[in-house]
């Protein structure tokens, strides 16, 4: 194949490629004419470029959309967390406020109870003073902070009837807890009933007020021995100045205390 360029017309022969615009088709005679396949290729390239651009744009849009969606989810989640924390904070504020009120109420109650306790303590002190200074009824004897009634000389009764007499006087048989009191109670009569017995349970010596006897130093040597087999009541004798267990049916003088 030969390429022939005509300086006049710019046309080639039959089997040649015409690179010049035919005379009369271009206002610039020197620009070569573009053949059909070149235009097709350019259009294809343009289309491909367009598709590529559209693809990139679509991909970016999708990525941005995805990212926006993630951000929205995150914002929603954070907003929900914030609301939940606010609610929790408000609840804690309420609880704290209630606790503060409770503490204040308890403090005020404590003050009232403490004041009441102090007042009662003062009353107890006053009563103890009054009791220590009080006069005993006629026929009664004062010793320490108590008053004692000793049965009439020559009158004797069983332990139970002696106690009954004390109770009728608004008192009870004497409860002896100190050496001084023991000396005082035992010196009036040869033998005197006191308010101590083990009638409810053998060997368990209990005072008439329900308290248990503490220690055994006030018993005579070898006592209590229950020697009679039924010695459930305690007496004190002037000679021994200590306790002995004897049958409750015995008749002795007695000492009441108030
Ligand atoms: C005993 C006492 C007993 C008393 C009874 C005395 O000889 O020593 O233990 O209680 O007799 O009367
Ligand atoms: Ca005895």
PDB file of C-alpha atoms and ligand atoms in Angstrom:
ATOM      1  CA  UNK A   1       0.000   0.000   0.000  1.00  0.00           C
ATOM      2  CA  UNK A   2       1.284   3.403  -0.888  1.00  0.00           C
ATOM      3  CA  UNK A   3       0.453   6.720   0.702  1.00  0.00           C
ATOM      4  CA  UNK A   4       0.128   9.559  -1.705  1.00  0.00           C
ATOM      5  CA  UNK A   5      -0.500  13.088  -0.651  1.00  0.00           C
ATOM      6  CA  UNK A   6      -1.776  15.469  -3.228  1.00  0.00           C
ATOM      7  CA  UNK A   7      -0.678  19.037  -2.654  1.00  0.00           C
ATOM      8  CA  UNK A   8      -3.726  20.239  -4.484  1.00  0.00           C
ATOM      9  CA  UNK A   9      -6.573  18.170  -3.296  1.00  0.00           C
ATOM     10  CA  UNK A  10      -5.070  16.254  -0.345  1.00  0.00           C
ATOM     11  CA  UNK A  11      -6.721  13.051  -1.621  1.00  0.00           C
ATOM     12  CA  UNK A  12      -5.067   9.690  -1.945  1.00  0.00           C
ATOM     13  CA  UNK A  13      -5.464   7.046  -4.362  1.00  0.00           C
ATOM     14  CA  UNK A  14      -8.092   4.173  -4.016  1.00  0.00           C
ATOM     15  CA  UNK A  15      -6.118   2.051  -1.593  1.00  0.00           C
ATOM     16  CA  UNK A  16      -4.657   4.985   0.325  1.00  0.00           C
ATOM     17  CA  UNK A  17      -5.706   6.591   3.654  1.00  0.00           C
ATOM     18  CA  UNK A  18      -6.834  10.122   3.261  1.00  0.00           C
ATOM     19  CA  UNK A  19      -5.205  12.194   6.062  1.00  0.00           C
ATOM     20  CA  UNK A  20      -6.246  15.505   4.655  1.00  0.00           C
ATOM     21  CA  UNK A  21      -9.697  16.953   4.596  1.00  0.00           C
ATOM     22  CA  UNK A  22     -11.064  16.939   1.142  1.00  0.00           C
ATOM     23  CA  UNK A  23     -11.039  20.336  -0.410  1.00  0.00           C
ATOM     24  CA  UNK A  24     -14.168  22.298   0.496  1.00  0.00           C
ATOM     25  CA  UNK A  25     -15.029  20.230   3.729  1.00  0.00           C
ATOM     26  CA  UNK A  26     -12.609  22.052   6.137  1.00  0.00           C
ATOM     27  CA  UNK A  27     -12.078  25.679   6.410  1.00  0.00           C
ATOM     28  CA  UNK A  28      -8.521  24.778   7.380  1.00  0.00           C
ATOM     29  CA  UNK A  29      -7.303  22.949   4.539  1.00  0.00           C
ATOM     30  CA  UNK A  30      -4.217  21.530   6.308  1.00  0.00           C
ATOM     31  CA  UNK A  31      -6.202  19.644   9.147  1.00  0.00           C
ATOM     32  CA  UNK A  32      -6.474  15.976   8.285  1.00  0.00           C
ATOM     33  CA  UNK A  33      -9.875  14.435   8.252  1.00  0.00           C
ATOM     34  CA  UNK A  34     -10.642  11.898  11.122  1.00  0.00           C
ATOM     35  CA  UNK A  35     -11.894   8.642   9.933  1.00  0.00           C
ATOM     36  CA  UNK A  36     -15.047   6.853  11.388  1.00  0.00           C
ATOM     37  CA  UNK A  37     -13.246   4.298  13.552  1.00  0.00           C
ATOM     38  CA  UNK A  38     -11.293   7.048  15.282  1.00  0.00           C
ATOM     39  CA  UNK A  39     -14.491   8.781  16.238  1.00  0.00           C
ATOM     40  CA  UNK A  40     -15.964   5.471  17.426  1.00  0.00           C
ATOM     41  CA  UNK A  41     -12.899   4.814  19.564  1.00  0.00           C
ATOM     42  CA  UNK A  42     -13.056   8.290  21.039  1.00  0.00           C
ATOM     43  CA  UNK A  43     -16.754   7.855  21.827  1.00  0.00           C
ATOM     44  CA  UNK A  44     -16.028   4.476  23.448  1.00  0.00           C
ATOM     45  CA  UNK A  45     -13.222   5.973  25.469  1.00  0.00           C
ATOM     46  CA  UNK A  46     -15.489   8.803  26.487  1.00  0.00           C
ATOM     47  CA  UNK A  47     -18.179   6.349  27.507  1.00  0.00           C
ATOM     48  CA  UNK A  48     -15.691   4.269  29.467  1.00  0.00           C
ATOM     49  CA  UNK A  49     -14.419   7.407  31.152  1.00  0.00           C
ATOM     50  CA  UNK A  50     -17.954   8.449  31.929  1.00  0.00           C
ATOM     51  CA  UNK A  51     -18.758   4.968  33.331  1.00  0.00           C
ATOM     52  CA  UNK A  52     -15.562   5.086  35.374  1.00  0.00           C
ATOM     53  CA  UNK A  53     -16.405   8.512  36.752  1.00  0.00           C
ATOM     54  CA  UNK A  54     -19.970   7.426  37.500  1.00  0.00           C
ATOM     55  CA  UNK A  55     -18.612   4.272  39.201  1.00  0.00           C
ATOM     56  CA  UNK A  56     -16.235   6.262  41.374  1.00  0.00           C
ATOM     57  CA  UNK A  57     -18.968   8.752  42.250  1.00  0.00           C
ATOM     58  CA  UNK A  58     -21.411   5.933  43.051  1.00  0.00           C
ATOM     59  CA  UNK A  59     -18.812   4.141  45.167  1.00  0.00           C
ATOM     60  CA  UNK A  60     -17.979   7.306  47.059  1.00  0.00           C
ATOM     61  CA  UNK A  61     -21.658   8.074  47.531  1.00  0.00           C
ATOM     62  CA  UNK A  62     -22.242   4.587  48.867  1.00  0.00           C
ATOM     63  CA  UNK A  63     -19.224   4.857  51.209  1.00  0.00           C
ATOM     64  CA  UNK A  64     -20.378   8.272  52.412  1.00  0.00           C
ATOM     65  CA  UNK A  65     -23.899   6.919  52.872  1.00  0.00           C
ATOM     66  CA  UNK A  66     -22.577   3.973  54.864  1.00  0.00           C
ATOM     67  CA  UNK A  67     -20.414   6.248  56.973  1.00  0.00           C
ATOM     68  CA  UNK A  68     -23.332   8.626  57.540  1.00  0.00           C
ATOM     69  CA  UNK A  69     -25.506   5.721  58.596  1.00  0.00           C
ATOM     70  CA  UNK A  70     -22.838   4.519  61.060  1.00  0.00           C
ATOM     71  CA  UNK A  71     -22.508   8.038  62.440  1.00  0.00           C
ATOM     72  CA  UNK A  72     -26.268   8.308  62.841  1.00  0.00           C
ATOM     73  CA  UNK A  73     -26.365   4.973  64.670  1.00  0.00           C
ATOM     74  CA  UNK A  74     -23.533   6.059  66.892  1.00  0.00           C
ATOM     75  CA  UNK A  75     -25.219   9.387  67.612  1.00  0.00           C
ATOM     76  CA  UNK A  76     -28.489   7.579  68.395  1.00  0.00           C
ATOM     77  CA  UNK A  77     -26.677   5.172  70.688  1.00  0.00           C
ATOM     78  CA  UNK A  78     -24.776   7.983  72.442  1.00  0.00           C
ATOM     79  CA  UNK A  79     -27.980   9.999  72.769  1.00  0.00           C
ATOM     80  CA  UNK A  80     -29.717   7.006  74.343  1.00  0.00           C
ATOM     81  CA  UNK A  81     -26.729   6.505  76.702  1.00  0.00           C
ATOM     82  CA  UNK A  82     -26.816  10.165  77.657  1.00  0.00           C
ATOM     83  CA  UNK A  83     -30.566  10.000  78.386  1.00  0.00           C
ATOM     84  CA  UNK A  84     -30.083   6.836  80.409  1.00  0.00           C
ATOM     85  CA  UNK A  85     -27.217   8.431  82.386  1.00  0.00           C
ATOM     86  CA  UNK A  86     -29.311  11.559  82.958  1.00  0.00           C
ATOM     87  CA  UNK A  87     -32.165   9.411  84.278  1.00  0.00           C
ATOM     88  CA  UNK A  88     -29.730   7.507  86.491  1.00  0.00           C
ATOM     89  CA  UNK A  89     -28.219  10.776  87.733  1.00  0.00           C
ATOM     90  CA  UNK A  90     -31.690  12.150  88.547  1.00  0.00           C
ATOM     91  CA  UNK A  91     -32.560   8.935  90.384  1.00  0.00           C
ATOM     92  CA  UNK A  92     -29.306   9.113  92.372  1.00  0.00           C
ATOM     93  CA  UNK A  93     -30.049  12.753  93.192  1.00  0.00           C
ATOM     94  CA  UNK A  94     -33.475  11.717  94.510  1.00  0.00           C
ATOM     95  CA  UNK A  95     -31.985   8.840  96.513  1.00  0.00           C
ATOM     96  CA  UNK A  96     -29.290  11.114  97.910  1.00  0.00           C
ATOM     97  CA  UNK A  97     -31.869  13.731  98.834  1.00  0.00           C
ATOM     98  CA  UNK A  98     -34.066  11.110 100.526  1.00  0.00           C
ATOM     99  CA  UNK A  99     -31.095   9.712 102.431  1.00  0.00           C
ATOM    100  CA  UNK A 100     -30.126  13.195 103.573  1.00  0.00           C
ATOM    101  CA  UNK A 101     -33.668  13.723 104.837  1.00  0.00           C
ATOM    102  CA  UNK A 102     -33.601  10.327 106.606  1.00  0.00           C
ATOM    103  CA  UNK A 103     -30.257  11.164 108.215  1.00  0.00           C
ATOM    104  CA  UNK A 104     -31.619  14.492 109.394  1.00  0.00           C
ATOM    105  CA  UNK A 105     -34.739  12.803 110.781  1.00  0.00           C
ATOM    106  CA  UNK A 106     -32.628  10.141 112.548  1.00  0.00           C
ATOM    107  CA  UNK A 107     -30.312  12.799 113.964  1.00  0.00           C
ATOM    108  CA  UNK A 108     -33.290  14.708 115.268  1.00  0.00           C
ATOM    109  CA  UNK A 109     -34.775  11.479 116.733  1.00  0.00           C
ATOM    110  CA  UNK A 110     -31.423  10.639 118.304  1.00  0.00           C
ATOM    111  CA  UNK A 111     -31.283  14.095 119.914  1.00  0.00           C
ATOM    112  CA  UNK A 112     -34.812  13.653 121.259  1.00  0.00           C
ATOM    113  CA  UNK A 113     -34.030  10.160 122.625  1.00  0.00           C
ATOM    114  CA  UNK A 114     -30.751  11.364 124.153  1.00  0.00           C
ATOM    115  CA  UNK A 115     -32.555  14.287 125.801  1.00  0.00           C
ATOM    116  CA  UNK A 116     -35.244  11.934 127.105  1.00  0.00           C
ATOM    117  CA  UNK A 117     -32.562   9.545 128.405  1.00  0.00           C
ATOM    118  CA  UNK A 118     -30.772  12.391 130.220  1.00  0.00           C
ATOM    119  CA  UNK A 119     -34.046  13.536 131.750  1.00  0.00           C
ATOM    120  CA  UNK A 120     -34.856   9.989 132.906  1.00  0.00           C
ATOM    121  CA  UNK A 121     -31.350   9.616 134.349  1.00  0.00           C
ATOM    122  CA  UNK A 122     -31.884  12.829 136.315  1.00  0.00           C
ATOM    123  CA  UNK A 123     -35.204  11.482 137.596  1.00  0.00           C
ATOM    124  CA  UNK A 124     -33.542   8.188 138.601  1.00  0.00           C
ATOM    125  CA  UNK A 125     -30.845  10.119 140.477  1.00  0.00           C
ATOM    126  CA  UNK A 126     -33.471  12.232 142.222  1.00  0.00           C
ATOM    127  CA  UNK A 127     -35.523   9.127 143.131  1.00  0.00           C
ATOM    128  CA  UNK A 128     -32.427   7.360 144.453  1.00  0.00           C
ATOM    129  CA  UNK A 129     -31.622  10.370 146.604  1.00  0.00           C
ATOM    130  CA  UNK A 130     -35.210  10.539 147.828  1.00  0.00           C
ATOM    131  CA  UNK A 131     -35.156   6.799 148.514  1.00  0.00           C
ATOM    132  CA  UNK A 132     -31.859   7.027 150.409  1.00  0.00           C
ATOM    133  CA  UNK A 133     -33.115   9.938 152.518  1.00  0.00           C
ATOM    134  CA  UNK A 134     -36.664   8.701 152.948  1.00  0.00           C
ATOM    135  CA  UNK A 135     -38.307   8.015 156.262  1.00  0.00           C
ATOM    136  CA  UNK A 136     -39.511   4.428 156.819  1.00  0.00           C
ATOM    137  CA  UNK A 137     -43.102   3.704 157.925  1.00  0.00           C
ATOM    138  CA  UNK A 138     -43.723   3.460 161.620  1.00  0.00           C
ATOM    139  CA  UNK A 139     -42.557   0.104 162.940  1.00  0.00           C
ATOM    140  CA  UNK A 140     -40.069  -0.302 160.071  1.00  0.00           C
ATOM    141  CA  UNK A 141     -36.327   0.149 160.347  1.00  0.00           C
ATOM    142  CA  UNK A 142     -34.111   1.947 157.834  1.00  0.00           C
ATOM    143  CA  UNK A 143     -30.889   0.310 156.733  1.00  0.00           C
ATOM    144  CA  UNK A 144     -28.917   1.465 153.711  1.00  0.00           C
ATOM    145  CA  UNK A 145     -31.478   2.641 151.177  1.00  0.00           C
ATOM    146  CA  UNK A 146     -34.182   0.149 152.263  1.00  0.00           C
ATOM    147  CA  UNK A 147     -36.770  -0.213 155.028  1.00  0.00           C
ATOM    148  CA  UNK A 148     -37.202  -3.487 156.975  1.00  0.00           C
ATOM    149  CA  UNK A 149     -40.055  -4.923 158.955  1.00  0.00           C
ATOM    150  CA  UNK A 150     -39.263  -7.574 161.574  1.00  0.00           C
ATOM    151  CA  UNK A 151     -42.130  -9.780 162.656  1.00  0.00           C
ATOM    152  CA  UNK A 152     -43.588  -9.344 166.118  1.00  0.00           C
ATOM    153  CA  UNK A 153     -41.544 -10.966 168.821  1.00  0.00           C
ATOM    154  CA  UNK A 154     -42.943 -14.350 169.773  1.00  0.00           C
ATOM    155  CA  UNK A 155     -44.912 -14.745 166.507  1.00  0.00           C
ATOM    156  CA  UNK A 156     -43.590 -17.446 164.158  1.00  0.00           C
ATOM    157  CA  UNK A 157     -44.830 -18.665 160.799  1.00  0.00           C
ATOM    158  CA  UNK A 158     -43.839 -21.034 157.979  1.00  0.00           C
ATOM    159  CA  UNK A 159     -41.768 -19.559 155.119  1.00  0.00           C
ATOM    160  CA  UNK A 160     -44.853 -19.269 152.834  1.00  0.00           C
ATOM    161  CA  UNK A 161     -47.041 -17.564 155.475  1.00  0.00           C
ATOM    162  CA  UNK A 162     -44.184 -15.279 156.443  1.00  0.00           C
ATOM    163  CA  UNK A 163     -43.867 -14.232 152.839  1.00  0.00           C
ATOM    164  CA  UNK A 164     -47.646 -13.725 152.622  1.00  0.00           C
ATOM    165  CA  UNK A 165     -47.432 -11.345 155.570  1.00  0.00           C
ATOM    166  CA  UNK A 166     -44.692  -9.335 153.812  1.00  0.00           C
ATOM    167  CA  UNK A 167     -46.688  -9.189 150.589  1.00  0.00           C
ATOM    168  CA  UNK A 168     -49.739  -7.932 152.482  1.00  0.00           C
ATOM    169  CA  UNK A 169     -47.559  -5.116 153.781  1.00  0.00           C
ATOM    170  CA  UNK A 170     -46.651  -4.179 150.239  1.00  0.00           C
ATOM    171  CA  UNK A 171     -43.166  -5.670 150.696  1.00  0.00           C
ATOM    172  CA  UNK A 172     -41.503  -9.094 150.369  1.00  0.00           C
ATOM    173  CA  UNK A 173     -39.134 -11.290 152.401  1.00  0.00           C
ATOM    174  CA  UNK A 174     -35.675  -9.695 152.694  1.00  0.00           C
ATOM    175  CA  UNK A 175     -33.164 -10.159 149.906  1.00  0.00           C
ATOM    176  CA  UNK A 176     -29.726 -10.140 151.480  1.00  0.00           C
ATOM    177  CA  UNK A 177     -26.840  -9.218 149.234  1.00  0.00           C
ATOM    178  CA  UNK A 178     -24.105  -7.726 151.457  1.00  0.00           C
ATOM    179  CA  UNK A 179     -22.289  -8.785 154.597  1.00  0.00           C
ATOM    180  CA  UNK A 180     -23.570  -5.622 156.355  1.00  0.00           C
ATOM    181  CA  UNK A 181     -27.163  -6.407 155.407  1.00  0.00           C
ATOM    182  CA  UNK A 182     -26.705 -10.021 156.557  1.00  0.00           C
ATOM    183  CA  UNK A 183     -25.480  -8.828 159.969  1.00  0.00           C
ATOM    184  CA  UNK A 184     -28.383  -6.372 160.187  1.00  0.00           C
ATOM    185  CA  UNK A 185     -31.087  -8.921 159.256  1.00  0.00           C
ATOM    186  CA  UNK A 186     -29.748 -11.740 161.450  1.00  0.00           C
ATOM    187  CA  UNK A 187     -29.320  -9.820 164.738  1.00  0.00           C
ATOM    188  CA  UNK A 188     -32.985  -9.318 165.740  1.00  0.00           C
ATOM    189  CA  UNK A 189     -34.126 -12.933 166.277  1.00  0.00           C
ATOM    190  CA  UNK A 190     -32.510 -16.298 166.963  1.00  0.00           C
ATOM    191  CA  UNK A 191     -33.681 -17.503 163.531  1.00  0.00           C
ATOM    192  CA  UNK A 192     -35.196 -15.360 160.758  1.00  0.00           C
ATOM    193  CA  UNK A 193     -36.702 -16.313 157.421  1.00  0.00           C
ATOM    194  CA  UNK A 194     -35.212 -14.534 154.397  1.00  0.00           C
ATOM    195  CA  UNK A 195     -36.522 -14.486 150.821  1.00  0.00           C
ATOM    196  CA  UNK A 196     -34.365 -17.328 149.434  1.00  0.00           C
ATOM    197  CA  UNK A 197     -35.491 -20.836 148.365  1.00  0.00           C
ATOM    198  CA  UNK A 198     -34.815 -23.718 145.982  1.00  0.00           C
ATOM    199  CA  UNK A 199     -38.416 -24.963 146.078  1.00  0.00           C
ATOM    200  CA  UNK A 200     -38.858 -24.677 142.291  1.00  0.00           C
ATOM    201  CA  UNK A 201     -35.700 -26.626 141.459  1.00  0.00           C
ATOM    202  CA  UNK A 202     -33.558 -28.499 143.971  1.00  0.00           C
ATOM    203  CA  UNK A 203     -30.157 -26.883 144.315  1.00  0.00           C
ATOM    204  CA  UNK A 204     -31.087 -23.722 142.402  1.00  0.00           C
ATOM    205  CA  UNK A 205     -31.352 -20.988 145.044  1.00  0.00           C
ATOM    206  CA  UNK A 206     -33.479 -18.089 143.884  1.00  0.00           C
ATOM    207  CA  UNK A 207     -34.498 -14.859 145.644  1.00  0.00           C
ATOM    208  CA  UNK A 208     -38.176 -13.844 145.815  1.00  0.00           C
ATOM    209  CA  UNK A 209     -37.620 -11.248 143.067  1.00  0.00           C
ATOM    210  CA  UNK A 210     -36.568 -14.059 140.703  1.00  0.00           C
ATOM    211  CA  UNK A 211     -32.822 -13.348 140.750  1.00  0.00           C
ATOM    212  CA  UNK A 212     -30.478 -16.245 141.364  1.00  0.00           C
ATOM    213  CA  UNK A 213     -28.209 -16.347 144.441  1.00  0.00           C
ATOM    214  CA  UNK A 214     -24.706 -15.179 143.483  1.00  0.00           C
ATOM    215  CA  UNK A 215     -21.792 -16.944 145.188  1.00  0.00           C
ATOM    216  CA  UNK A 216     -21.914 -19.246 148.231  1.00  0.00           C
ATOM    217  CA  UNK A 217     -19.935 -17.266 150.817  1.00  0.00           C
ATOM    218  CA  UNK A 218     -23.045 -16.505 152.925  1.00  0.00           C
ATOM    219  CA  UNK A 219     -23.887 -20.176 153.584  1.00  0.00           C
ATOM    220  CA  UNK A 220     -22.826 -21.742 156.870  1.00  0.00           C
ATOM    221  CA  UNK A 221     -20.053 -24.273 156.436  1.00  0.00           C
ATOM    222  CA  UNK A 222     -21.452 -27.454 154.896  1.00  0.00           C
ATOM    223  CA  UNK A 223     -24.722 -25.754 153.876  1.00  0.00           C
ATOM    224  CA  UNK A 224     -26.965 -26.053 151.994  1.00  0.00           C
ATOM    225  CA  UNK A 225     -27.066 -29.776 152.764  1.00  0.00           C
ATOM    226  CA  UNK A 226     -30.790 -30.609 152.371  1.00  0.00           C
ATOM    227  CA  UNK A 227     -30.199 -32.813 155.410  1.00  0.00           C
ATOM    228  CA  UNK A 228     -33.880 -33.248 156.114  1.00  0.00           C
ATOM    229  CA  UNK A 229     -34.402 -34.338 152.529  1.00  0.00           C
ATOM    230  CA  UNK A 230     -36.755 -31.391 152.014  1.00  0.00           C
ATOM    231  CA  UNK A 231     -34.815 -28.277 153.044  1.00  0.00           C
ATOM    232  CA  UNK A 232     -35.964 -25.805 150.400  1.00  0.00           C
ATOM    233  CA  UNK A 233     -36.049 -22.507 152.350  1.00  0.00           C
ATOM    234  CA  UNK A 234     -33.220 -20.406 153.777  1.00  0.00           C
ATOM    235  CA  UNK A 235     -32.956 -18.869 157.243  1.00  0.00           C
ATOM    236  CA  UNK A 236     -30.316 -16.775 159.011  1.00  0.00           C
ATOM    237  CA  UNK A 237     -29.462 -17.323 162.671  1.00  0.00           C
ATOM    238  CA  UNK A 238     -28.158 -14.745 165.099  1.00  0.00           C
ATOM    239  CA  UNK A 239     -25.470 -17.171 166.243  1.00  0.00           C
ATOM    240  CA  UNK A 240     -24.137 -18.142 162.811  1.00  0.00           C
ATOM    241  CA  UNK A 241     -24.963 -14.898 160.921  1.00  0.00           C
ATOM    242  CA  UNK A 242     -25.063 -17.009 157.787  1.00  0.00           C
ATOM    243  CA  UNK A 243     -27.580 -18.973 155.717  1.00  0.00           C
ATOM    244  CA  UNK A 244     -28.870 -22.504 156.355  1.00  0.00           C
ATOM    245  CA  UNK A 245     -31.449 -24.520 154.418  1.00  0.00           C
ATOM    246  CA  UNK A 246     -34.336 -25.952 156.411  1.00  0.00           C
ATOM    247  CA  UNK A 247     -37.803 -27.362 155.659  1.00  0.00           C
ATOM    248  CA  UNK A 248     -40.118 -24.496 154.587  1.00  0.00           C
ATOM    249  CA  UNK A 249     -42.791 -25.728 157.021  1.00  0.00           C
ATOM    250  CA  UNK A 250     -40.702 -24.751 160.055  1.00  0.00           C
ATOM    251  CA  UNK A 251     -42.024 -21.743 161.976  1.00  0.00           C
ATOM    252  CA  UNK A 252     -39.656 -18.807 162.495  1.00  0.00           C
ATOM    253  CA  UNK A 253     -39.664 -15.032 162.780  1.00  0.00           C
ATOM    254  CA  UNK A 254     -39.267 -13.237 159.455  1.00  0.00           C
ATOM    255  CA  UNK A 255     -37.873 -10.057 157.939  1.00  0.00           C
ATOM    256  CA  UNK A 256     -39.654  -8.079 155.183  1.00  0.00           C
ATOM    257  CA  UNK A 257     -38.007  -5.358 153.121  1.00  0.00           C
ATOM    258  CA  UNK A 258     -39.315  -2.451 151.127  1.00  0.00           C
TER     259      UNK A 258
HETATM  260  C1  LIG B   1     -27.965 -29.095 160.397  1.00  0.00           C
HETATM  261  C2  LIG B   1     -28.603 -28.285 159.305  1.00  0.00           C
HETATM  262  C3  LIG B   1     -30.040 -28.554 159.191  1.00  0.00           C
HETATM  263  C4  LIG B   1     -30.721 -28.370 160.506  1.00  0.00           C
HETATM  264  C5  LIG B   1     -32.179 -28.691 160.402  1.00  0.00           C
HETATM  265  C6  LIG B   1     -28.726 -28.879 161.689  1.00  0.00           C
HETATM  266  O1  LIG B   1     -28.205 -29.720 162.685  1.00  0.00           O
HETATM  267  O2  LIG B   1     -26.643 -28.725 160.596  1.00  0.00           O
HETATM  268  O3  LIG B   1     -27.983 -28.564 158.103  1.00  0.00           O
HETATM  269  O4  LIG B   1     -30.613 -27.740 158.251  1.00  0.00           O
HETATM  270  O5  LIG B   1     -30.106 -29.208 161.478  1.00  0.00           O
HETATM  271  O6  LIG B   1     -32.828 -28.303 161.541  1.00  0.00           O
HETATM  272 CA1  LIG B   2     -29.426 -27.453 156.167  1.00  0.00          CA
END
